[in-house]
XYZ file of C-alpha atoms in Angstrom:
449
model
C 46.342 80.587 171.274
C 43.553 83.191 170.814
C 39.955 82.072 171.132
C 37.968 81.484 167.978
C 35.225 84.028 167.139
C 32.501 81.566 168.191
C 34.240 80.814 171.481
C 34.736 84.518 172.178
C 31.046 85.174 171.501
C 30.023 82.380 173.870
C 32.307 83.741 176.616
C 30.964 87.281 176.167
C 27.358 86.105 176.155
C 27.896 84.075 179.308
C 29.506 87.057 181.029
C 26.588 89.322 180.098
C 24.026 86.774 181.277
C 25.830 86.345 184.592
C 25.782 90.113 185.133
C 22.059 90.255 184.371
C 21.485 87.407 186.833
C 23.447 89.146 189.582
C 22.624 92.803 188.960
C 19.160 92.721 187.392
C 18.188 94.725 184.283
C 21.024 96.761 182.736
C 21.408 99.128 179.803
C 23.772 98.429 176.930
C 25.984 101.177 178.297
C 26.100 99.550 181.720
C 26.925 96.190 180.135
C 29.753 97.885 178.212
C 31.108 99.392 181.419
C 30.854 96.199 183.474
C 32.219 93.833 180.812
C 34.887 96.106 179.343
C 33.703 95.145 175.848
C 33.425 97.581 172.959
C 30.121 99.215 172.094
C 29.693 97.231 168.809
C 30.451 93.948 170.611
C 27.851 94.706 173.284
C 25.298 95.672 170.631
C 25.914 92.353 168.845
C 25.540 90.242 172.001
C 22.354 92.081 173.036
C 20.863 91.393 169.614
C 22.014 87.774 169.720
C 20.648 87.077 173.226
C 17.357 88.803 172.430
C 16.904 86.727 169.272
C 17.643 83.570 171.290
C 14.832 84.442 173.722
C 17.172 84.733 176.682
C 16.829 88.468 177.380
C 14.185 91.092 176.677
C 13.581 94.809 177.104
C 12.534 95.284 180.724
C 11.996 99.063 180.720
C 13.862 102.319 180.186
C 16.202 104.456 182.286
C 14.499 107.774 182.987
C 11.518 109.501 181.494
C 13.404 111.936 179.230
C 15.765 109.564 177.457
C 14.684 107.480 174.502
C 16.337 105.153 172.032
C 18.470 101.995 172.273
C 20.861 103.393 174.892
C 17.980 104.018 177.334
C 16.595 100.490 177.193
C 17.007 98.181 180.157
C 17.633 94.555 179.278
C 16.773 91.725 181.650
C 16.467 87.957 181.683
C 13.255 86.526 180.273
C 11.603 85.820 183.610
C 8.849 83.513 182.354
C 11.230 81.273 180.452
C 11.039 78.856 183.390
C 9.164 78.447 186.678
C 10.832 77.065 189.773
C 9.649 75.548 193.044
C 11.334 75.610 196.441
C 10.354 73.363 199.371
C 11.197 73.521 203.052
C 10.489 70.035 204.385
C 10.267 69.772 208.161
C 9.264 66.886 210.391
C 5.981 68.661 211.083
C 5.065 70.078 207.681
C 6.030 71.469 204.284
C 6.297 75.015 202.925
C 6.326 75.623 199.163
C 6.857 78.613 196.922
C 6.920 78.932 193.146
C 8.853 81.694 191.393
C 9.876 82.824 187.942
C 13.424 82.602 186.657
C 14.547 85.848 188.283
C 13.188 84.838 191.686
C 9.906 86.751 191.843
C 7.563 84.728 194.046
C 4.372 83.873 192.174
C 2.595 81.803 194.829
C 3.362 80.142 198.152
C 1.653 78.060 200.829
C 2.370 75.599 203.612
C 0.633 72.632 205.159
C 1.140 70.815 208.485
C 1.693 67.079 208.350
C 0.624 65.040 211.347
C 3.346 62.824 212.742
C 0.854 59.950 212.996
C 0.009 60.144 209.296
C 1.327 57.234 207.264
C 4.048 57.588 204.647
C 1.695 57.395 201.660
C -0.831 59.995 202.855
C 1.965 62.320 204.022
C 3.718 62.185 200.661
C 0.441 62.696 198.806
C -0.411 65.728 200.924
C 2.989 67.300 200.251
C 2.980 66.591 196.511
C -0.586 67.853 196.175
C 0.508 71.093 197.835
C 3.302 71.530 195.282
C 0.889 70.912 192.412
C -1.665 73.341 193.839
C 0.847 76.139 194.385
C 2.250 75.615 190.875
C -1.264 75.882 189.446
C -1.941 79.077 191.401
C 1.312 80.491 190.005
C 0.264 79.637 186.451
C 3.205 77.258 186.074
C 2.159 74.549 183.623
C 5.554 72.877 183.824
C 8.088 73.362 186.614
C 11.651 73.460 185.357
C 13.515 72.928 188.639
C 12.502 71.947 192.172
C 14.863 72.638 195.063
C 14.194 70.907 198.394
C 15.605 71.637 201.823
C 15.275 68.807 204.344
C 16.791 67.774 207.679
C 19.229 64.898 207.673
C 22.366 63.895 205.772
C 22.677 64.079 201.991
C 24.847 61.473 200.278
C 27.449 63.568 198.417
C 27.795 60.886 195.732
C 24.109 60.283 194.913
C 22.592 63.539 196.148
C 19.944 61.575 198.039
C 18.847 61.656 201.663
C 20.424 58.962 203.803
C 18.014 56.551 205.417
C 17.751 57.751 209.005
C 15.683 56.359 211.833
C 15.398 59.850 213.319
C 13.431 61.262 210.380
C 10.035 60.384 208.909
C 10.116 57.895 206.056
C 7.987 60.210 203.918
C 10.933 62.621 203.574
C 12.890 60.141 201.462
C 9.848 58.993 199.547
C 8.791 62.564 198.760
C 11.754 63.242 196.477
C 11.086 60.141 194.373
C 7.348 60.819 194.075
C 7.923 64.443 193.084
C 10.205 63.257 190.301
C 7.546 60.763 189.186
C 4.752 63.347 189.184
C 6.945 66.062 187.623
C 8.881 64.058 185.026
C 10.185 67.129 183.193
C 11.502 68.866 186.306
C 14.975 68.652 187.772
C 14.482 67.725 191.440
C 17.322 68.087 193.937
C 17.554 67.935 197.733
C 20.004 69.616 200.112
C 20.429 69.708 203.870
C 18.298 72.489 205.325
C 21.098 74.103 207.333
C 23.378 74.231 204.303
C 20.644 76.019 202.359
C 20.131 78.462 205.211
C 23.845 79.285 205.159
C 23.760 79.945 201.410
C 20.808 82.278 201.901
C 22.519 84.150 204.745
C 25.639 84.499 202.581
C 23.744 85.875 199.566
C 20.955 87.860 201.184
C 21.428 87.885 204.953
C 23.844 88.331 207.818
C 26.990 86.954 206.112
C 26.946 88.906 202.857
C 30.419 90.309 203.576
C 31.962 86.995 204.662
C 33.663 84.305 202.574
C 34.289 82.197 205.680
C 31.728 81.711 208.432
C 29.695 79.118 210.301
C 25.915 79.179 210.570
C 24.675 77.674 213.829
C 21.076 76.572 213.293
C 18.885 76.822 216.374
C 15.320 75.736 215.766
C 13.443 72.579 216.693
C 16.846 70.937 216.560
C 20.434 72.095 216.141
C 22.819 72.000 213.218
C 25.666 73.887 211.627
C 26.800 74.756 208.129
C 30.399 75.562 207.259
C 31.395 77.980 204.505
C 35.164 78.221 203.947
C 36.710 80.542 201.363
C 33.329 81.026 199.732
C 32.531 77.330 199.395
C 30.045 75.239 201.348
C 31.788 72.241 202.908
C 29.799 69.026 203.216
C 32.429 66.544 204.403
C 33.348 63.052 203.219
C 29.919 61.604 204.023
C 27.847 64.786 203.896
C 27.854 65.100 207.671
C 29.696 68.372 208.249
C 27.842 70.376 210.883
C 26.061 67.599 212.795
C 26.671 69.620 215.931
C 23.690 68.131 217.766
C 25.904 65.083 218.437
C 28.735 67.185 219.870
C 29.589 65.996 223.417
C 29.402 68.968 225.762
C 29.422 69.408 229.542
C 26.162 69.878 231.366
C 24.051 67.155 229.777
C 24.661 64.329 232.251
C 25.105 61.780 229.463
C 26.828 61.204 226.127
C 25.287 61.015 222.670
C 25.342 57.776 220.738
C 25.845 57.003 217.080
C 22.082 56.899 216.611
C 20.806 59.429 219.155
C 21.959 62.985 219.813
C 20.386 63.090 223.289
C 23.235 63.901 225.622
C 24.922 66.047 222.980
C 24.655 69.755 222.202
C 21.068 69.179 221.045
C 20.127 68.409 224.650
C 21.200 71.929 225.634
C 20.146 74.017 222.649
C 17.227 72.263 220.938
C 13.803 73.913 221.171
C 12.505 71.601 223.899
C 15.615 72.185 226.023
C 15.333 75.968 225.587
C 11.638 75.923 226.524
C 12.455 73.907 229.654
C 15.235 76.358 230.535
C 12.769 79.246 230.239
C 10.362 77.499 232.596
C 13.188 76.855 235.065
C 13.767 80.617 235.164
C 10.144 81.362 235.904
C 9.063 82.395 232.422
C 5.639 81.199 231.245
C 5.405 78.105 229.092
C 4.544 78.979 225.488
C 2.846 76.473 223.167
C 4.204 75.411 219.795
C 2.785 77.675 217.117
C 4.193 79.062 213.887
C 7.623 78.945 215.500
C 9.207 76.447 217.923
C 8.341 76.917 221.588
C 11.992 77.627 222.376
C 12.042 80.488 219.867
C 8.810 81.881 221.275
C 10.347 81.844 224.762
C 13.458 83.659 223.577
C 11.374 86.235 221.735
C 9.325 86.915 224.859
C 12.459 87.254 226.987
C 13.958 89.738 224.527
C 10.713 91.689 224.523
C 10.737 91.909 228.311
C 14.302 93.162 228.367
C 14.295 95.423 225.366
C 10.829 96.952 225.512
C 8.158 97.362 222.858
C 9.295 96.658 219.325
C 12.429 94.687 220.195
C 12.522 91.055 219.146
C 9.270 91.416 217.203
C 8.265 88.878 214.586
C 10.422 90.633 212.006
C 13.450 89.781 214.126
C 14.439 93.147 215.581
C 18.055 94.143 215.375
C 18.714 94.416 219.071
C 17.882 96.051 222.328
C 16.159 99.377 222.607
C 17.846 102.266 224.337
C 18.475 101.261 227.926
C 17.759 97.628 227.038
C 20.808 95.387 227.263
C 24.309 96.106 228.442
C 26.267 92.869 228.486
C 29.128 92.376 230.902
C 31.361 89.418 231.511
C 29.732 88.888 234.848
C 26.478 87.550 233.389
C 23.154 89.277 233.965
C 22.677 92.558 232.177
C 22.863 95.649 234.295
C 21.358 97.635 231.431
C 18.287 95.400 231.442
C 17.800 95.929 235.145
C 18.222 99.685 234.705
C 15.717 99.712 231.872
C 13.271 97.832 234.063
C 13.687 100.357 236.849
C 13.117 103.227 234.443
C 10.024 101.612 233.005
C 8.750 100.845 236.498
C 9.079 104.543 237.368
C 7.283 105.819 234.313
C 4.764 103.126 233.640
C 3.332 102.068 237.013
C 1.276 105.155 237.819
C -1.938 103.292 237.178
C -0.822 100.213 239.089
C 0.613 99.315 242.454
C 4.218 99.071 243.599
C 3.682 95.325 243.542
C 2.881 95.510 239.826
C 6.101 97.407 239.135
C 8.060 94.903 241.222
C 6.468 92.040 239.312
C 7.485 93.606 236.030
C 10.994 94.166 237.310
C 11.211 90.564 238.471
C 10.015 89.411 235.033
C 12.754 91.440 233.366
C 15.327 89.982 235.751
C 14.121 86.446 235.050
C 14.286 87.094 231.306
C 17.854 88.358 231.619
C 18.947 85.359 233.674
C 17.319 82.999 231.183
C 19.096 84.622 228.230
C 22.385 84.543 230.118
C 21.976 80.828 230.847
C 21.047 80.132 227.228
C 24.051 82.118 225.999
C 26.305 79.979 228.220
C 24.908 76.853 226.574
C 25.211 78.148 223.039
C 28.759 79.371 223.658
C 29.803 75.799 224.506
C 28.941 74.629 221.008
C 30.303 77.747 219.317
C 33.627 77.516 221.179
C 34.157 73.984 219.884
C 33.497 75.083 216.304
C 35.804 78.080 216.661
C 38.645 75.997 218.113
C 38.565 73.644 215.120
C 37.687 75.911 212.188
C 38.607 79.489 213.179
C 35.773 80.873 210.991
C 36.016 84.445 212.292
C 32.232 84.761 212.205
C 29.350 82.684 213.561
C 25.756 83.450 212.591
C 23.047 82.374 215.029
C 20.402 81.150 212.625
C 17.057 79.418 212.720
C 14.004 80.632 214.550
C 15.835 80.918 217.887
C 18.725 82.910 216.429
C 16.329 85.316 214.754
C 14.170 85.649 217.877
C 17.199 86.395 220.053
C 18.571 88.975 217.645
C 21.599 90.974 218.729
C 20.498 90.695 222.384
C 21.321 86.983 222.400
C 24.249 87.284 219.969
C 25.976 89.852 222.197
C 25.614 87.606 225.228
C 27.074 84.645 223.357
C 29.957 86.804 222.094
C 30.854 87.873 225.638
C 31.022 84.283 226.857
C 32.847 83.117 223.745
C 35.640 85.606 224.385
C 36.226 83.899 227.739
C 36.354 80.403 226.180
C 38.089 80.812 222.807
C 41.361 82.635 222.066
C 40.462 83.261 218.399
C 38.633 86.512 217.561
C 35.128 85.655 216.363
C 32.141 87.803 215.534
C 28.748 86.477 216.621
C 25.914 87.794 214.479
C 22.157 87.238 214.594
C 20.423 85.760 211.567
C 18.798 88.192 209.172
C 16.476 85.546 207.705
C 15.593 83.181 210.561
C 13.488 80.125 209.761
C 12.720 81.471 206.280
C 16.358 81.026 205.266
C 15.822 77.396 204.223
C 13.149 78.282 201.688
C 15.222 81.196 200.378
C 18.245 78.929 200.051
C 16.226 76.286 198.206
C 14.989 78.958 195.784
C 18.496 80.310 195.219
C 19.866 76.866 194.383
C 16.917 76.120 192.089
C 17.491 79.419 190.259
C 21.199 78.740 189.836
C 20.551 75.241 188.563
C 17.928 76.399 186.074
C 19.991 79.349 184.857
C 23.046 77.153 184.466
C 21.131 74.807 182.202
C 19.292 77.495 180.247
C 22.181 79.916 179.875
C 25.150 77.558 180.042
C 25.587 77.539 176.263
C 24.026 80.715 174.879
């Protein structure tokens, strides 16, 4: 049975809006080409959506062309303002954007672990209100929150967990009270990071992959056939509890010490770096473990590798990974740098630098062995074909660490699996929260044009 004229119009409008969401501003001609609709039909829907206040003229294509065919149409960006939160145990980061994702204001605040629940919640909510005011957002439409811990798939709420601060659970309720007109939702931080990597980062070409989160703690997110999988109780990816060799104990139902977390959490990575003679680095804007990995990559790869932007890999002569462990390329690079760069210093200085490079390589090799244990378990069960090393540690290690993990994984798992470094690092949670807030808001605003 053919669709009625009103149903056909609604379908066409929805298709055009989805294209404008995904592609950005388009001309009527581009909409005609992408939708396959006739020119009169496209002209009618453009007029209809403009009159409804859903789209507007966003510019023109080229300086010479004029007239209706040259106009670029885009979503009305200021129709709604959105907020995204990254809630960690040690603080909160907030950004506010318009409907097309342009960031209008952002800020973060640390929250002392000794602060009580009430003051902690008030500090976080006040930050949201302040950032919204700076962005000129009188009324937030949607608030997306990324937080550690399990999300109840039935209620969408954080489970009560003794391992997380009480203010995390209270924050969601207070935000809804203080922002009564906003839609407030919360999602596991690692799941949001995976969505961000899939849309904007390292997994843009993958429908199936696993994100291994390596930051203060460990976690994993599973995307199968384009869909995020949460599990029966929302606990898919709690890899910190995975029993692995080398910990000397077993995790319990309430404590992941003795599990994979004990090998690959930030504190464990920092201790591993110290064991290999690398200097202890204090907690700063990134976890100490990530700072240690970044420094090790810098020592091996040279200037510019593993910088704060998350360099893509080793410099020329930096890292050649072999199945035997320590990188011969790193040692060679150290020798070359010792030759060319020690003219002003002593042979002892060159030797010290070479020893530092060797220690960095051995540390990264040992860390790769640990990470490969967790990855091999995931690969054996899910066969994802691709694992992204995410979080601050994954970004700091870049392709230098990813290549080392891949080498060891090939010795442990029979299934071919790419290992990729994160493209977004710790910022992936906030990006994922913004993406979900945008989708939620656009679904409501444009669901029935």
